[in-house]
């Protein structure tokens, strides 16, 4: 394996660390939370900047409106809650006063996907990328590990406009550099390969790296590209890799409808029709269980990516 | 102090503007706009400290207003144009293709005066609370104003914000409810009654004032009283009794003109009741 993990860490703590740093460096950053401060790892920011934290209580619709209002006055609000409550519950609010009004609001969504685990399907948000990417003006970012989530948190404060930042609950391998600069909208080539390209996002990026390793042992050269920005999609980098390898696997902890695979398939259908296999949740809700058990049961594990790569190669 | 006669003339002209604006595209919401013409006129020509010629999105150092019930756009646009935010000639483009004067207000067309989109109801009070908190963070002493429909108060998000504003002592906010008792499907009491609306706001911890929104003298006095109560730890709401359709006899006393434009005959009858006081656009 080309990459080594410095140890398992949760991406939400990367968000917390980024927010804490922004508290020191950007006086306009304001944080809001709907009664999930500990889960969102906001404690350090709040301790240092109590006057720049707004505890909204269990009222997510109000939180989105408050965030939009805070931008009127020059603030940069980071509104945090679970992905389920940060999107589906408040879609109309985001649509009208954030996206359509083009406000500089950062929607910070933790506990996304199946790996929220034992809380089950009510909390396992698998449709958020789809909902958010459909909104004009919205930027959609899904970093892959702790370090990248921290870097992304810093980067979105500098980006003017609405952003949806998606991260998760479980501790996962932390393998990207601590000092990285996060470039919004730029695909990240992690492994070069010459036969198949795997586009992955979020927690699935590490699994894609593991899959590439297994494929190499089988004599298959797989390219791995981290699509941390779902929107705007880095079409140029995607098409460049696909032009070379001519077959594609996508991997994401999200519904197949509306996710990363959907975005890439749409791009390729328009510009470079290519065989594609998608590793994603296929039109079903999740359930309670341990994160790794759920990834296995719902077909989002490393062997699923390996299988998908081998299958798509036969369709080349 | 305001020239009351001028304000009354302006409100009359705004009513005339509203009917002309909704007649041309045969679309819009005249009822509430007519009912609130006095409110918008008082707010923009007397109550608020604003810079119409140098509109800034941030609104730092000036009072800001949010129209939560965005369907009252016609009257709001008319008053903003006449206050100098944009040319009154643009009022003739209301609801037409390629206009900055969208059916419901938006920032997307960069119309000076609009700071957030509204139309989907129940969201403006939350936005206003956010703007009011930003003013506090900025040490900005100016105020935040809103308007809501009474029917709009059926939206749950309103009560999230009502609870929040009192809990966080947002005392640089003056909300107003257009208490005309009517909504699309009938009277508010028929649809989902509020019971004692004043008691509800008071129980949430708000300072509640009541006024007649179709009486300019009373409106100005109420706003002066509301301003005097800012900075005392409580958000302020004005329950403003208005008559939907005010100024056009056949549009009053009914909810039927909430969202319906007059035909040519009705337009002529309405125009006969609405004198040109300042000058048409």
CSV table of N, CA and C in Angstrom, one decimal, chain A residues 148-286:
chain,number,residue,atom,x,y,z
A,148,UNK,N,-8.0,15.7,6.1
A,148,UNK,CA,-8.7,16.4,5.0
A,148,UNK,C,-9.9,17.1,5.4
A,149,UNK,N,-10.6,16.6,6.4
A,149,UNK,CA,-11.8,17.3,6.9
A,149,UNK,C,-11.4,18.6,7.6
A,150,UNK,N,-10.3,18.5,8.3
A,150,UNK,CA,-9.8,19.8,8.9
A,150,UNK,C,-9.4,20.8,7.9
A,151,UNK,N,-8.7,20.3,6.9
A,151,UNK,CA,-8.3,21.2,5.8
A,151,UNK,C,-9.5,21.8,5.0
A,152,UNK,N,-10.5,20.9,4.8
A,152,UNK,CA,-11.7,21.4,4.1
A,152,UNK,C,-12.4,22.4,4.9
A,153,UNK,N,-12.5,22.2,6.2
A,153,UNK,CA,-13.2,23.2,7.1
A,153,UNK,C,-12.5,24.6,7.0
A,154,UNK,N,-11.2,24.6,7.0
A,154,UNK,CA,-10.5,25.8,6.8
A,154,UNK,C,-10.7,26.4,5.4
A,155,UNK,N,-10.8,25.6,4.4
A,155,UNK,CA,-10.9,26.1,3.0
A,155,UNK,C,-12.3,26.7,2.8
A,156,UNK,N,-13.3,26.1,3.3
A,156,UNK,CA,-14.7,26.6,3.0
A,156,UNK,C,-14.9,28.0,3.7
A,157,UNK,N,-14.2,28.3,4.7
A,157,UNK,CA,-14.3,29.7,5.3
A,157,UNK,C,-13.8,30.7,4.3
A,158,UNK,N,-12.9,30.4,3.5
A,158,UNK,CA,-12.4,31.3,2.5
A,158,UNK,C,-13.2,31.4,1.2
A,159,UNK,N,-14.1,30.4,1.0
A,159,UNK,CA,-14.9,30.3,-0.2
A,159,UNK,C,-16.2,31.1,0.1
A,160,UNK,N,-16.5,32.1,-0.8
A,160,UNK,CA,-17.7,32.8,-0.6
A,160,UNK,C,-18.9,32.1,-1.3
A,161,UNK,N,-19.9,31.7,-0.5
A,161,UNK,CA,-21.1,31.1,-1.0
A,161,UNK,C,-21.5,29.9,-0.2
A,162,UNK,N,-22.7,29.4,-0.5
A,162,UNK,CA,-23.2,28.2,0.3
A,162,UNK,C,-22.3,27.0,0.1
A,163,UNK,N,-22.1,26.3,1.2
A,163,UNK,CA,-21.3,25.0,1.2
A,163,UNK,C,-22.0,24.0,2.0
A,164,UNK,N,-22.1,22.8,1.5
A,164,UNK,CA,-22.5,21.6,2.3
A,164,UNK,C,-21.2,20.8,2.5
A,165,UNK,N,-20.8,20.6,3.8
A,165,UNK,CA,-19.7,19.8,4.2
A,165,UNK,C,-20.1,18.6,4.9
A,166,UNK,N,-19.8,17.4,4.3
A,166,UNK,CA,-20.3,16.1,4.9
A,166,UNK,C,-19.2,15.3,5.5
A,167,UNK,N,-19.4,14.9,6.8
A,167,UNK,CA,-18.4,14.1,7.4
A,167,UNK,C,-19.1,13.0,8.3
A,168,UNK,N,-18.3,12.3,9.1
A,168,UNK,CA,-19.0,11.1,9.7
A,168,UNK,C,-18.5,10.9,11.2
A,169,UNK,N,-19.1,9.8,11.7
A,169,UNK,CA,-18.9,9.5,13.1
A,169,UNK,C,-17.8,8.6,13.4
A,170,UNK,N,-17.5,7.5,12.6
A,170,UNK,CA,-16.6,6.5,13.1
A,170,UNK,C,-15.1,6.9,12.9
A,171,UNK,N,-14.2,6.3,13.7
A,171,UNK,CA,-12.8,6.5,13.5
A,171,UNK,C,-12.4,5.7,12.3
A,172,UNK,N,-11.7,6.3,11.3
A,172,UNK,CA,-11.3,5.7,10.1
A,172,UNK,C,-9.8,6.1,9.9
A,173,UNK,N,-9.1,5.3,9.0
A,173,UNK,CA,-7.7,5.6,8.8
A,173,UNK,C,-7.5,7.1,8.4
A,174,UNK,N,-6.5,7.6,9.0
A,174,UNK,CA,-6.1,9.0,8.7
A,174,UNK,C,-4.8,9.0,7.9
A,175,UNK,N,-4.9,9.2,6.6
A,175,UNK,CA,-3.7,8.9,5.8
A,175,UNK,C,-3.3,10.1,4.9
A,176,UNK,N,-4.1,11.2,4.8
A,176,UNK,CA,-3.7,12.3,4.0
A,176,UNK,C,-2.8,13.2,4.9
A,177,UNK,N,-2.0,14.1,4.3
A,177,UNK,CA,-1.0,14.9,5.1
A,177,UNK,C,-1.7,15.9,6.0
A,178,UNK,N,-1.1,16.1,7.1
A,178,UNK,CA,-1.7,17.1,8.1
A,178,UNK,C,-1.6,18.5,7.6
A,179,UNK,N,-0.6,18.7,6.7
A,179,UNK,CA,-0.4,20.1,6.3
A,179,UNK,C,-0.9,20.4,4.9
A,180,UNK,N,-1.9,19.5,4.4
A,180,UNK,CA,-2.4,19.7,3.1
A,180,UNK,C,-3.2,21.0,2.9
A,181,UNK,N,-3.1,21.5,1.7
A,181,UNK,CA,-4.0,22.6,1.3
A,181,UNK,C,-5.2,22.0,0.5
A,182,UNK,N,-6.4,22.3,1.0
A,182,UNK,CA,-7.6,21.7,0.4
A,182,UNK,C,-8.0,22.6,-0.8
A,183,UNK,N,-8.1,22.0,-2.0
A,183,UNK,CA,-8.5,22.8,-3.1
A,183,UNK,C,-9.9,22.4,-3.5
A,184,UNK,N,-10.9,23.3,-3.3
A,184,UNK,CA,-12.3,23.0,-3.6
A,184,UNK,C,-12.4,22.7,-5.1
A,185,UNK,N,-13.1,21.7,-5.4
A,185,UNK,CA,-13.4,21.4,-6.9
A,185,UNK,C,-12.2,20.7,-7.6
A,186,UNK,N,-11.2,20.3,-6.9
A,186,UNK,CA,-10.1,19.6,-7.5
A,186,UNK,C,-10.0,18.1,-7.1
A,187,UNK,N,-10.1,17.3,-8.1
A,187,UNK,CA,-10.0,15.8,-7.8
A,187,UNK,C,-8.6,15.5,-7.4
A,188,UNK,N,-8.5,14.5,-6.5
A,188,UNK,CA,-7.1,14.2,-6.0
A,188,UNK,C,-6.7,12.8,-6.4
A,189,UNK,N,-5.7,12.8,-7.3
A,189,UNK,CA,-5.2,11.5,-7.8
A,189,UNK,C,-4.3,10.9,-6.7
A,190,UNK,N,-4.8,9.7,-6.2
A,190,UNK,CA,-4.0,9.1,-5.1
A,190,UNK,C,-3.1,7.9,-5.6
A,191,UNK,N,-3.6,7.1,-6.5
A,191,UNK,CA,-2.8,6.0,-7.1
A,191,UNK,C,-3.0,6.1,-8.6
A,192,UNK,N,-1.9,6.0,-9.3
A,192,UNK,CA,-2.0,5.9,-10.8
A,192,UNK,C,-2.1,4.5,-11.2
A,193,UNK,N,-3.0,4.3,-12.2
A,193,UNK,CA,-3.2,2.9,-12.7
A,193,UNK,C,-3.6,3.0,-14.1
A,194,UNK,N,-3.5,1.8,-14.8
A,194,UNK,CA,-3.6,1.9,-16.3
A,194,UNK,C,-4.8,1.1,-16.8
A,195,UNK,N,-5.6,0.4,-15.9
A,195,UNK,CA,-6.6,-0.4,-16.5
A,195,UNK,C,-8.1,0.0,-16.1
A,196,UNK,N,-8.2,0.5,-14.9
A,196,UNK,CA,-9.5,0.8,-14.4
A,196,UNK,C,-9.4,2.0,-13.5
A,197,UNK,N,-10.4,2.9,-13.5
A,197,UNK,CA,-10.3,4.1,-12.5
A,197,UNK,C,-11.4,3.9,-11.5
A,198,UNK,N,-11.0,4.0,-10.2
A,198,UNK,CA,-11.9,4.0,-9.1
A,198,UNK,C,-12.1,5.5,-8.6
A,199,UNK,N,-13.3,6.0,-8.7
A,199,UNK,CA,-13.6,7.3,-8.1
A,199,UNK,C,-14.3,7.1,-6.8
A,200,UNK,N,-13.7,7.6,-5.7
A,200,UNK,CA,-14.3,7.3,-4.4
A,200,UNK,C,-14.4,8.7,-3.7
A,201,UNK,N,-15.3,8.7,-2.7
A,201,UNK,CA,-15.5,9.9,-1.8
A,201,UNK,C,-15.7,9.5,-0.4
A,202,UNK,N,-15.3,10.4,0.5
A,202,UNK,CA,-15.6,10.1,2.0
A,202,UNK,C,-14.9,8.9,2.5
A,203,UNK,N,-15.6,8.2,3.4
A,203,UNK,CA,-15.0,7.0,4.0
A,203,UNK,C,-14.6,6.0,3.0
A,204,UNK,N,-15.1,6.0,1.8
A,204,UNK,CA,-14.9,4.9,0.9
A,204,UNK,C,-13.5,5.1,0.1
A,205,UNK,N,-12.9,6.2,0.4
A,205,UNK,CA,-11.6,6.4,-0.3
A,205,UNK,C,-10.6,5.5,0.2
A,206,UNK,N,-10.5,5.3,1.5
A,206,UNK,CA,-9.5,4.3,2.1
A,206,UNK,C,-9.8,2.9,1.6
A,207,UNK,N,-11.1,2.6,1.5
A,207,UNK,CA,-11.5,1.2,1.0
A,207,UNK,C,-11.1,1.1,-0.5
A,208,UNK,N,-11.2,2.2,-1.2
A,208,UNK,CA,-10.7,2.1,-2.6
A,208,UNK,C,-9.2,1.9,-2.7
A,209,UNK,N,-8.5,2.5,-1.8
A,209,UNK,CA,-7.0,2.3,-1.8
A,209,UNK,C,-6.7,0.8,-1.5
A,210,UNK,N,-7.5,0.3,-0.5
A,210,UNK,CA,-7.3,-1.2,-0.2
A,210,UNK,C,-7.6,-2.1,-1.4
A,211,UNK,N,-8.7,-1.7,-2.1
A,211,UNK,CA,-9.1,-2.4,-3.2
A,211,UNK,C,-8.1,-2.4,-4.3
A,212,UNK,N,-7.5,-1.2,-4.5
A,212,UNK,CA,-6.4,-1.1,-5.5
A,212,UNK,C,-5.2,-2.0,-5.2
A,213,UNK,N,-5.0,-2.1,-3.9
A,213,UNK,CA,-3.9,-3.0,-3.5
A,213,UNK,C,-4.2,-4.5,-3.8
A,214,UNK,N,-5.4,-4.9,-3.5
A,214,UNK,CA,-5.8,-6.3,-3.8
A,214,UNK,C,-5.8,-6.5,-5.3
A,215,UNK,N,-6.3,-5.5,-6.1
A,215,UNK,CA,-6.3,-5.7,-7.5
A,215,UNK,C,-4.9,-5.8,-8.1
A,216,UNK,N,-4.0,-5.1,-7.5
A,216,UNK,CA,-2.6,-5.1,-8.0
A,216,UNK,C,-2.0,-6.6,-7.8
A,217,UNK,N,-2.4,-7.1,-6.6
A,217,UNK,CA,-2.0,-8.5,-6.4
A,217,UNK,C,-2.6,-9.5,-7.4
A,218,UNK,N,-3.7,-9.1,-7.9
A,218,UNK,CA,-4.3,-9.9,-9.0
A,218,UNK,C,-3.9,-9.6,-10.4
A,219,UNK,N,-2.9,-8.7,-10.4
A,219,UNK,CA,-2.4,-8.3,-11.7
A,219,UNK,C,-3.2,-7.2,-12.4
A,220,UNK,N,-4.0,-6.5,-11.7
A,220,UNK,CA,-4.9,-5.4,-12.3
A,220,UNK,C,-4.4,-4.1,-11.8
A,221,UNK,N,-4.2,-3.2,-12.7
A,221,UNK,CA,-3.6,-1.8,-12.4
A,221,UNK,C,-4.8,-0.9,-12.3
A,222,UNK,N,-5.1,-0.5,-11.0
A,222,UNK,CA,-6.3,0.4,-10.8
A,222,UNK,C,-5.8,1.8,-10.4
A,223,UNK,N,-6.4,2.8,-11.0
A,223,UNK,CA,-6.2,4.2,-10.6
A,223,UNK,C,-7.2,4.6,-9.5
A,224,UNK,N,-6.8,5.3,-8.5
A,224,UNK,CA,-7.7,5.7,-7.4
A,224,UNK,C,-7.7,7.3,-7.4
A,225,UNK,N,-8.9,7.8,-7.5
A,225,UNK,CA,-9.0,9.3,-7.5
A,225,UNK,C,-10.1,9.6,-6.4
A,226,UNK,N,-9.7,10.5,-5.5
A,226,UNK,CA,-10.5,11.0,-4.4
A,226,UNK,C,-11.3,12.2,-5.0
A,227,UNK,N,-12.7,12.0,-5.1
A,227,UNK,CA,-13.5,13.1,-5.4
A,227,UNK,C,-14.1,13.7,-4.2
A,228,UNK,N,-13.3,14.6,-3.5
A,228,UNK,CA,-13.8,15.2,-2.3
A,228,UNK,C,-14.8,16.3,-2.5
A,229,UNK,N,-14.8,16.8,-3.8
A,229,UNK,CA,-15.8,17.9,-4.1
A,229,UNK,C,-16.7,17.3,-5.1
A,230,UNK,N,-18.0,17.0,-4.7
A,230,UNK,CA,-19.0,16.4,-5.6
A,230,UNK,C,-19.5,17.5,-6.5
A,231,UNK,N,-19.5,18.7,-6.0
A,231,UNK,CA,-20.0,19.8,-6.9
A,231,UNK,C,-19.3,21.1,-6.4
A,232,UNK,N,-18.6,21.8,-7.3
A,232,UNK,CA,-18.5,21.5,-8.7
A,232,UNK,C,-17.6,20.3,-9.0
A,233,UNK,N,-18.0,19.4,-9.9
A,233,UNK,CA,-17.3,18.2,-10.2
A,233,UNK,C,-16.0,18.6,-11.1
A,234,UNK,N,-14.9,18.0,-10.8
A,234,UNK,CA,-13.7,18.2,-11.6
A,234,UNK,C,-13.7,17.4,-12.9
A,235,UNK,N,-14.5,17.9,-13.8
A,235,UNK,CA,-14.8,17.2,-15.0
A,235,UNK,C,-13.5,16.9,-15.8
A,236,UNK,N,-12.6,17.8,-15.8
A,236,UNK,CA,-11.4,17.7,-16.6
A,236,UNK,C,-10.5,16.5,-16.1
A,237,UNK,N,-10.3,16.5,-14.8
A,237,UNK,CA,-9.5,15.4,-14.2
A,237,UNK,C,-10.2,14.0,-14.4
A,238,UNK,N,-11.5,14.0,-14.3
A,238,UNK,CA,-12.3,12.7,-14.4
A,238,UNK,C,-12.1,12.2,-15.9
A,239,UNK,N,-12.4,13.1,-16.8
A,239,UNK,CA,-12.3,12.7,-18.2
A,239,UNK,C,-10.9,12.3,-18.6
A,240,UNK,N,-9.9,12.9,-18.1
A,240,UNK,CA,-8.6,12.6,-18.4
A,240,UNK,C,-8.3,11.1,-18.0
A,241,UNK,N,-8.7,10.8,-16.8
A,241,UNK,CA,-8.4,9.4,-16.3
A,241,UNK,C,-9.2,8.4,-17.1
A,242,UNK,N,-10.5,8.8,-17.3
A,242,UNK,CA,-11.4,7.8,-18.0
A,242,UNK,C,-10.9,7.6,-19.5
A,243,UNK,N,-10.4,8.7,-20.1
A,243,UNK,CA,-9.9,8.6,-21.5
A,243,UNK,C,-8.8,7.5,-21.5
A,244,UNK,N,-8.0,7.4,-20.5
A,244,UNK,CA,-6.9,6.5,-20.4
A,244,UNK,C,-7.4,5.1,-20.1
A,245,UNK,N,-8.3,4.9,-19.1
A,245,UNK,CA,-8.6,3.6,-18.6
A,245,UNK,C,-9.9,3.0,-19.2
A,246,UNK,N,-10.8,3.8,-19.6
A,246,UNK,CA,-12.0,3.4,-20.4
A,246,UNK,C,-12.9,2.5,-19.6
A,247,UNK,N,-12.8,2.4,-18.3
A,247,UNK,CA,-13.8,1.8,-17.5
A,247,UNK,C,-13.7,2.3,-16.0
A,248,UNK,N,-14.8,2.3,-15.3
A,248,UNK,CA,-14.9,3.1,-14.1
A,248,UNK,C,-15.7,2.4,-13.0
A,249,UNK,N,-15.2,2.6,-11.8
A,249,UNK,CA,-15.9,2.2,-10.6
A,249,UNK,C,-16.1,3.4,-9.7
A,250,UNK,N,-17.3,3.6,-9.2
A,250,UNK,CA,-17.5,4.7,-8.2
A,250,UNK,C,-17.8,4.0,-6.8
A,251,UNK,N,-17.4,4.7,-5.8
A,251,UNK,CA,-17.6,4.2,-4.4
A,251,UNK,C,-18.0,5.3,-3.5
A,252,UNK,N,-19.1,5.1,-2.8
A,252,UNK,CA,-19.6,6.2,-1.9
A,252,UNK,C,-20.5,5.6,-0.8
A,253,UNK,N,-20.6,6.2,0.3
A,253,UNK,CA,-21.5,5.8,1.4
A,253,UNK,C,-22.7,6.7,1.2
A,254,UNK,N,-23.5,6.4,0.2
A,254,UNK,CA,-24.6,7.2,-0.2
A,254,UNK,C,-25.5,6.4,-1.1
A,255,UNK,N,-26.7,6.8,-1.3
A,255,UNK,CA,-27.7,6.2,-2.2
A,255,UNK,C,-27.1,6.3,-3.6
A,256,UNK,N,-27.3,5.2,-4.4
A,256,UNK,CA,-26.8,5.2,-5.7
A,256,UNK,C,-27.5,6.3,-6.5
A,257,UNK,N,-28.8,6.5,-6.3
A,257,UNK,CA,-29.6,7.6,-6.9
A,257,UNK,C,-29.1,8.9,-6.3
A,258,UNK,N,-28.5,9.7,-7.1
A,258,UNK,CA,-28.2,11.1,-6.6
A,258,UNK,C,-26.8,11.3,-6.1
A,259,UNK,N,-26.0,10.3,-6.0
A,259,UNK,CA,-24.7,10.4,-5.4
A,259,UNK,C,-23.6,10.7,-6.4
A,260,UNK,N,-22.4,10.4,-5.9
A,260,UNK,CA,-21.2,10.6,-6.7
A,260,UNK,C,-21.3,9.8,-8.0
A,261,UNK,N,-21.6,8.5,-8.0
A,261,UNK,CA,-21.7,7.7,-9.1
A,261,UNK,C,-22.7,8.3,-10.2
A,262,UNK,N,-23.8,8.8,-9.7
A,262,UNK,CA,-24.8,9.4,-10.5
A,262,UNK,C,-24.2,10.6,-11.2
A,263,UNK,N,-23.4,11.4,-10.5
A,263,UNK,CA,-22.8,12.6,-11.1
A,263,UNK,C,-21.8,12.2,-12.2
A,264,UNK,N,-21.0,11.2,-11.9
A,264,UNK,CA,-20.0,10.8,-12.9
A,264,UNK,C,-20.6,10.1,-14.1
A,265,UNK,N,-21.6,9.3,-13.8
A,265,UNK,CA,-22.3,8.6,-14.9
A,265,UNK,C,-22.9,9.6,-15.9
A,266,UNK,N,-23.5,10.7,-15.3
A,266,UNK,CA,-24.1,11.7,-16.1
A,266,UNK,C,-23.1,12.4,-17.0
A,267,UNK,N,-21.9,12.7,-16.3
A,267,UNK,CA,-20.9,13.4,-17.1
A,267,UNK,C,-20.4,12.5,-18.2
A,268,UNK,N,-20.2,11.2,-17.9
A,268,UNK,CA,-19.6,10.3,-18.9
A,268,UNK,C,-20.6,10.0,-20.0
A,269,UNK,N,-21.9,9.9,-19.7
A,269,UNK,CA,-23.0,9.7,-20.7
A,269,UNK,C,-23.0,10.9,-21.7
A,270,UNK,N,-22.7,12.1,-21.2
A,270,UNK,CA,-22.7,13.2,-22.1
A,270,UNK,C,-21.4,13.4,-22.9
A,271,UNK,N,-20.3,13.1,-22.3
A,271,UNK,CA,-19.0,13.4,-22.9
A,271,UNK,C,-18.1,12.2,-23.3
A,272,UNK,N,-18.3,11.1,-22.7
A,272,UNK,CA,-17.4,10.0,-22.9
A,272,UNK,C,-18.0,8.7,-22.5
A,273,UNK,N,-19.0,8.2,-23.2
A,273,UNK,CA,-19.8,7.0,-22.7
A,273,UNK,C,-18.8,5.9,-22.4
A,274,UNK,N,-18.9,5.3,-21.2
A,274,UNK,CA,-17.9,4.4,-20.6
A,274,UNK,C,-18.6,3.4,-19.7
A,275,UNK,N,-18.2,2.1,-19.7
A,275,UNK,CA,-18.8,1.2,-18.7
A,275,UNK,C,-18.5,1.7,-17.3
A,276,UNK,N,-19.5,1.5,-16.4
A,276,UNK,CA,-19.4,2.0,-15.0
A,276,UNK,C,-20.1,1.1,-14.1
A,277,UNK,N,-19.5,0.8,-13.0
A,277,UNK,CA,-20.1,0.0,-11.9
A,277,UNK,C,-20.1,0.9,-10.7
A,278,UNK,N,-21.2,0.8,-9.9
A,278,UNK,CA,-21.3,1.7,-8.8
A,278,UNK,C,-21.4,0.9,-7.5
A,279,UNK,N,-20.5,1.3,-6.5
A,279,UNK,CA,-20.6,0.7,-5.2
A,279,UNK,C,-21.3,1.8,-4.3
A,280,UNK,N,-22.5,1.5,-4.0
A,280,UNK,CA,-23.3,2.5,-3.3
A,280,UNK,C,-24.5,1.8,-2.7
A,281,UNK,N,-25.3,2.5,-1.9
A,281,UNK,CA,-26.5,1.9,-1.3
A,281,UNK,C,-27.6,1.9,-2.4
A,282,UNK,N,-28.2,0.7,-2.6
A,282,UNK,CA,-29.1,0.6,-3.8
A,282,UNK,C,-30.6,0.7,-3.4
A,283,UNK,N,-31.1,1.9,-3.2
A,283,UNK,CA,-32.5,2.1,-3.1
A,283,UNK,C,-33.1,1.4,-1.9
A,284,UNK,N,-32.4,1.5,-0.7
A,284,UNK,CA,-32.9,0.9,0.5
A,284,UNK,C,-32.5,1.7,1.7
A,285,UNK,N,-33.2,1.6,2.8
A,285,UNK,CA,-32.8,2.3,4.0
A,285,UNK,C,-31.8,1.4,4.7
A,286,UNK,N,-31.1,1.9,5.7
A,286,UNK,CA,-30.2,1.2,6.5
A,286,UNK,C,-30.8,0.5,7.7
